[in-house]
PDB file of C-alpha atoms in Angstrom:
ATOM      1  CA  MET A   1     234.571  38.140  22.438  1.00 66.00           C
ATOM      2  CA  THR A   2     230.808  37.903  22.258  1.00 80.00           C
ATOM      3  CA  ASP A   3     229.186  35.874  19.517  1.00 92.00           C
ATOM      4  CA  PRO A   4     227.413  38.255  17.081  1.00 95.00           C
ATOM      5  CA  ILE A   5     224.292  36.104  17.001  1.00 96.00           C
ATOM      6  CA  GLU A   6     224.110  35.997  20.759  1.00 97.00           C
ATOM      7  CA  ALA A   7     224.642  39.756  21.011  1.00 97.00           C
ATOM      8  CA  ALA A   8     221.924  40.334  18.391  1.00 97.00           C
ATOM      9  CA  ILE A   9     219.411  38.120  20.246  1.00 97.00           C
ATOM     10  CA  PHE A  10     219.935  39.912  23.506  1.00 96.00           C
ATOM     11  CA  ALA A  11     219.916  43.371  21.889  1.00 96.00           C
ATOM     12  CA  ARG A  12     216.538  42.607  20.272  1.00 96.00           C
ATOM     13  CA  LEU A  13     215.133  41.288  23.564  1.00 96.00           C
ATOM     14  CA  ALA A  14     216.376  44.396  25.395  1.00 94.00           C
ATOM     15  CA  ASP A  15     214.137  46.491  23.078  1.00 93.00           C
ATOM     16  CA  ARG A  16     211.082  44.444  24.068  1.00 92.00           C
ATOM     17  CA  ASP A  17     208.930  44.814  27.168  1.00 90.00           C
ATOM     18  CA  ALA A  18     209.522  42.203  29.890  1.00 85.00           C
ATOM     19  CA  GLY A  19     208.115  38.780  29.024  1.00 87.00           C
ATOM     20  CA  LYS A  20     207.790  39.615  25.287  1.00 93.00           C
ATOM     21  CA  SER A  21     209.450  37.433  22.638  1.00 96.00           C
ATOM     22  CA  ILE A  22     211.198  37.819  19.300  1.00 97.00           C
ATOM     23  CA  CYS A  23     211.243  35.705  16.212  1.00 96.00           C
ATOM     24  CA  PRO A  24     214.625  34.205  15.287  1.00 97.00           C
ATOM     25  CA  SER A  25     214.181  35.554  11.746  1.00 97.00           C
ATOM     26  CA  GLU A  26     214.389  39.123  13.201  1.00 96.00           C
ATOM     27  CA  VAL A  27     218.003  38.316  14.307  1.00 97.00           C
ATOM     28  CA  ALA A  28     218.844  36.568  11.015  1.00 97.00           C
ATOM     29  CA  ARG A  29     217.524  39.551   8.980  1.00 97.00           C
ATOM     30  CA  GLU A  30     219.506  41.972  11.084  1.00 96.00           C
ATOM     31  CA  LEU A  31     222.730  40.065  10.604  1.00 96.00           C
ATOM     32  CA  GLN A  32     222.303  39.098   6.946  1.00 96.00           C
ATOM     33  CA  PRO A  33     219.505  41.002   5.275  1.00 96.00           C
ATOM     34  CA  GLU A  34     220.098  39.592   1.860  1.00 96.00           C
ATOM     35  CA  GLN A  35     220.487  35.947   2.851  1.00 95.00           C
ATOM     36  CA  TRP A  36     218.742  35.778   6.249  1.00 96.00           C
ATOM     37  CA  GLN A  37     217.308  32.328   5.491  1.00 96.00           C
ATOM     38  CA  ARG A  38     220.825  30.899   5.423  1.00 96.00           C
ATOM     39  CA  MET A  39     221.386  32.350   8.964  1.00 96.00           C
ATOM     40  CA  MET A  40     218.330  30.713  10.533  1.00 96.00           C
ATOM     41  CA  PRO A  41     219.986  27.360  11.444  1.00 95.00           C
ATOM     42  CA  LYS A  42     222.854  29.241  13.103  1.00 96.00           C
ATOM     43  CA  VAL A  43     220.467  31.501  15.018  1.00 97.00           C
ATOM     44  CA  ARG A  44     218.412  28.522  16.223  1.00 95.00           C
ATOM     45  CA  GLY A  45     221.576  26.760  17.197  1.00 95.00           C
ATOM     46  CA  VAL A  46     222.865  29.607  19.315  1.00 96.00           C
ATOM     47  CA  ALA A  47     219.419  30.002  20.856  1.00 96.00           C
ATOM     48  CA  LEU A  48     219.391  26.299  21.808  1.00 94.00           C
ATOM     49  CA  GLY A  49     222.790  26.640  23.467  1.00 94.00           C
ATOM     50  CA  LEU A  50     221.594  29.750  25.401  1.00 94.00           C
ATOM     51  CA  MET A  51     218.483  27.842  26.460  1.00 92.00           C
ATOM     52  CA  ARG A  52     220.588  24.990  27.782  1.00 89.00           C
ATOM     53  CA  GLN A  53     222.646  27.530  29.787  1.00 89.00           C
ATOM     54  CA  GLY A  54     219.426  28.952  31.291  1.00 88.00           C
ATOM     55  CA  ARG A  55     219.971  32.327  29.570  1.00 93.00           C
ATOM     56  CA  LEU A  56     217.086  32.094  27.008  1.00 94.00           C
ATOM     57  CA  THR A  57     213.719  30.409  26.669  1.00 94.00           C
ATOM     58  CA  ILE A  58     212.522  29.002  23.363  1.00 95.00           C
ATOM     59  CA  THR A  59     208.783  28.956  23.096  1.00 95.00           C
ATOM     60  CA  LYS A  60     206.166  27.581  20.760  1.00 93.00           C
ATOM     61  CA  LYS A  61     202.619  28.808  21.016  1.00 92.00           C
ATOM     62  CA  GLY A  62     203.603  30.714  24.178  1.00 89.00           C
ATOM     63  CA  LYS A  63     204.905  27.670  26.060  1.00 91.00           C
ATOM     64  CA  ALA A  64     208.520  26.736  26.720  1.00 90.00           C
ATOM     65  CA  VAL A  65     209.702  23.803  24.567  1.00 90.00           C
ATOM     66  CA  ASP A  66     211.835  20.788  25.413  1.00 87.00           C
ATOM     67  CA  PRO A  67     215.304  21.750  24.162  1.00 83.00           C
ATOM     68  CA  ASN A  68     215.882  18.111  23.043  1.00 83.00           C
ATOM     69  CA  ALA A  69     212.743  17.803  20.983  1.00 86.00           C
ATOM     70  CA  PHE A  70     211.252  20.770  19.101  1.00 85.00           C
ATOM     71  CA  LYS A  71     210.740  21.829  15.526  1.00 87.00           C
ATOM     72  CA  GLY A  72     208.783  24.283  13.532  1.00 90.00           C
ATOM     73  CA  ILE A  73     208.073  27.957  14.249  1.00 92.00           C
ATOM     74  CA  ILE A  74     209.553  29.153  17.563  1.00 95.00           C
ATOM     75  CA  ARG A  75     210.020  32.403  19.454  1.00 96.00           C
ATOM     76  CA  LEU A  76     212.757  33.525  21.773  1.00 97.00           C
ATOM     77  CA  ARG A  77     212.378  35.339  25.123  1.00 96.00           C
ATOM     78  CA  LEU A  78     214.272  35.900  28.344  1.00 94.00           C
ATOM     79  CA  PRO A  79     213.630  33.107  30.862  1.00 89.00           C
ATOM     80  CA  THR A  80     211.725  33.422  34.126  1.00 82.00           C
ATOM     81  CA  GLU A  81     213.621  32.682  37.316  1.00 83.00           C
ATOM     82  CA  ALA A  82     211.996  29.234  37.463  1.00 82.00           C
ATOM     83  CA  GLU A  83     213.036  28.425  33.942  1.00 80.00           C
ATOM     84  CA  THR A  84     216.640  29.450  34.549  1.00 78.00           C
ATOM     85  CA  ALA A  85     216.736  27.310  37.692  1.00 80.00           C
ATOM     86  CA  ALA A  86     215.261  24.307  35.874  1.00 78.00           C
ATOM     87  CA  ALA A  87     217.780  24.660  33.034  1.00 75.00           C
ATOM     88  CA  LEU A  88     220.696  24.849  35.400  1.00 76.00           C
ATOM     89  CA  ALA A  89     219.469  21.891  37.425  1.00 81.00           C
ATOM     90  CA  ALA A  90     219.195  19.813  34.251  1.00 78.00           C
ATOM     91  CA  ARG A  91     222.890  20.390  33.455  1.00 75.00           C
ATOM     92  CA  PRO A  92     225.377  17.753  34.460  1.00 73.00           C
ATOM     93  CA  PRO A  93     227.799  18.816  37.253  1.00 72.00           C
ATOM     94  CA  ALA A  94     230.983  20.402  35.918  1.00 65.00           C
ATOM     95  CA  SER A  95     233.155  18.246  38.171  1.00 59.00           C
ATOM     96  CA  GLU A  96     231.626  14.900  37.163  1.00 54.00           C
ATOM     97  CA  ASN A  97     234.376  12.307  36.939  1.00 55.00           C
ATOM     98  CA  ASP A  98     233.809   9.105  34.928  1.00 52.00           C
ATOM     99  CA  ASP A  99     237.092   7.422  36.033  1.00 54.00           C
ATOM    100  CA  ASP A 100     235.534   5.602  39.017  1.00 49.00           C
TER     101      ASP A 100
END
């Protein structure tokens, strides 16, 4: 089952030209028009998770942000191939074993 926030993010991006971004508030307003402000932390949280998976890029003033240290007004866009590769390389290996 797909997360409704994730689905809304990718549906919005699909409607945009390649390389174009969306505002997280667009997603929040679509999902909860009357109380969209309350949805914003959830939308940002899902976006952050997608960025860490290499499936989304969070930008500020047109530049990709550090997923561990950003605040303020952001935009969301699909990642470039290089951004996806960098996000995946930054992830710890799935088979990492700390029992050594």
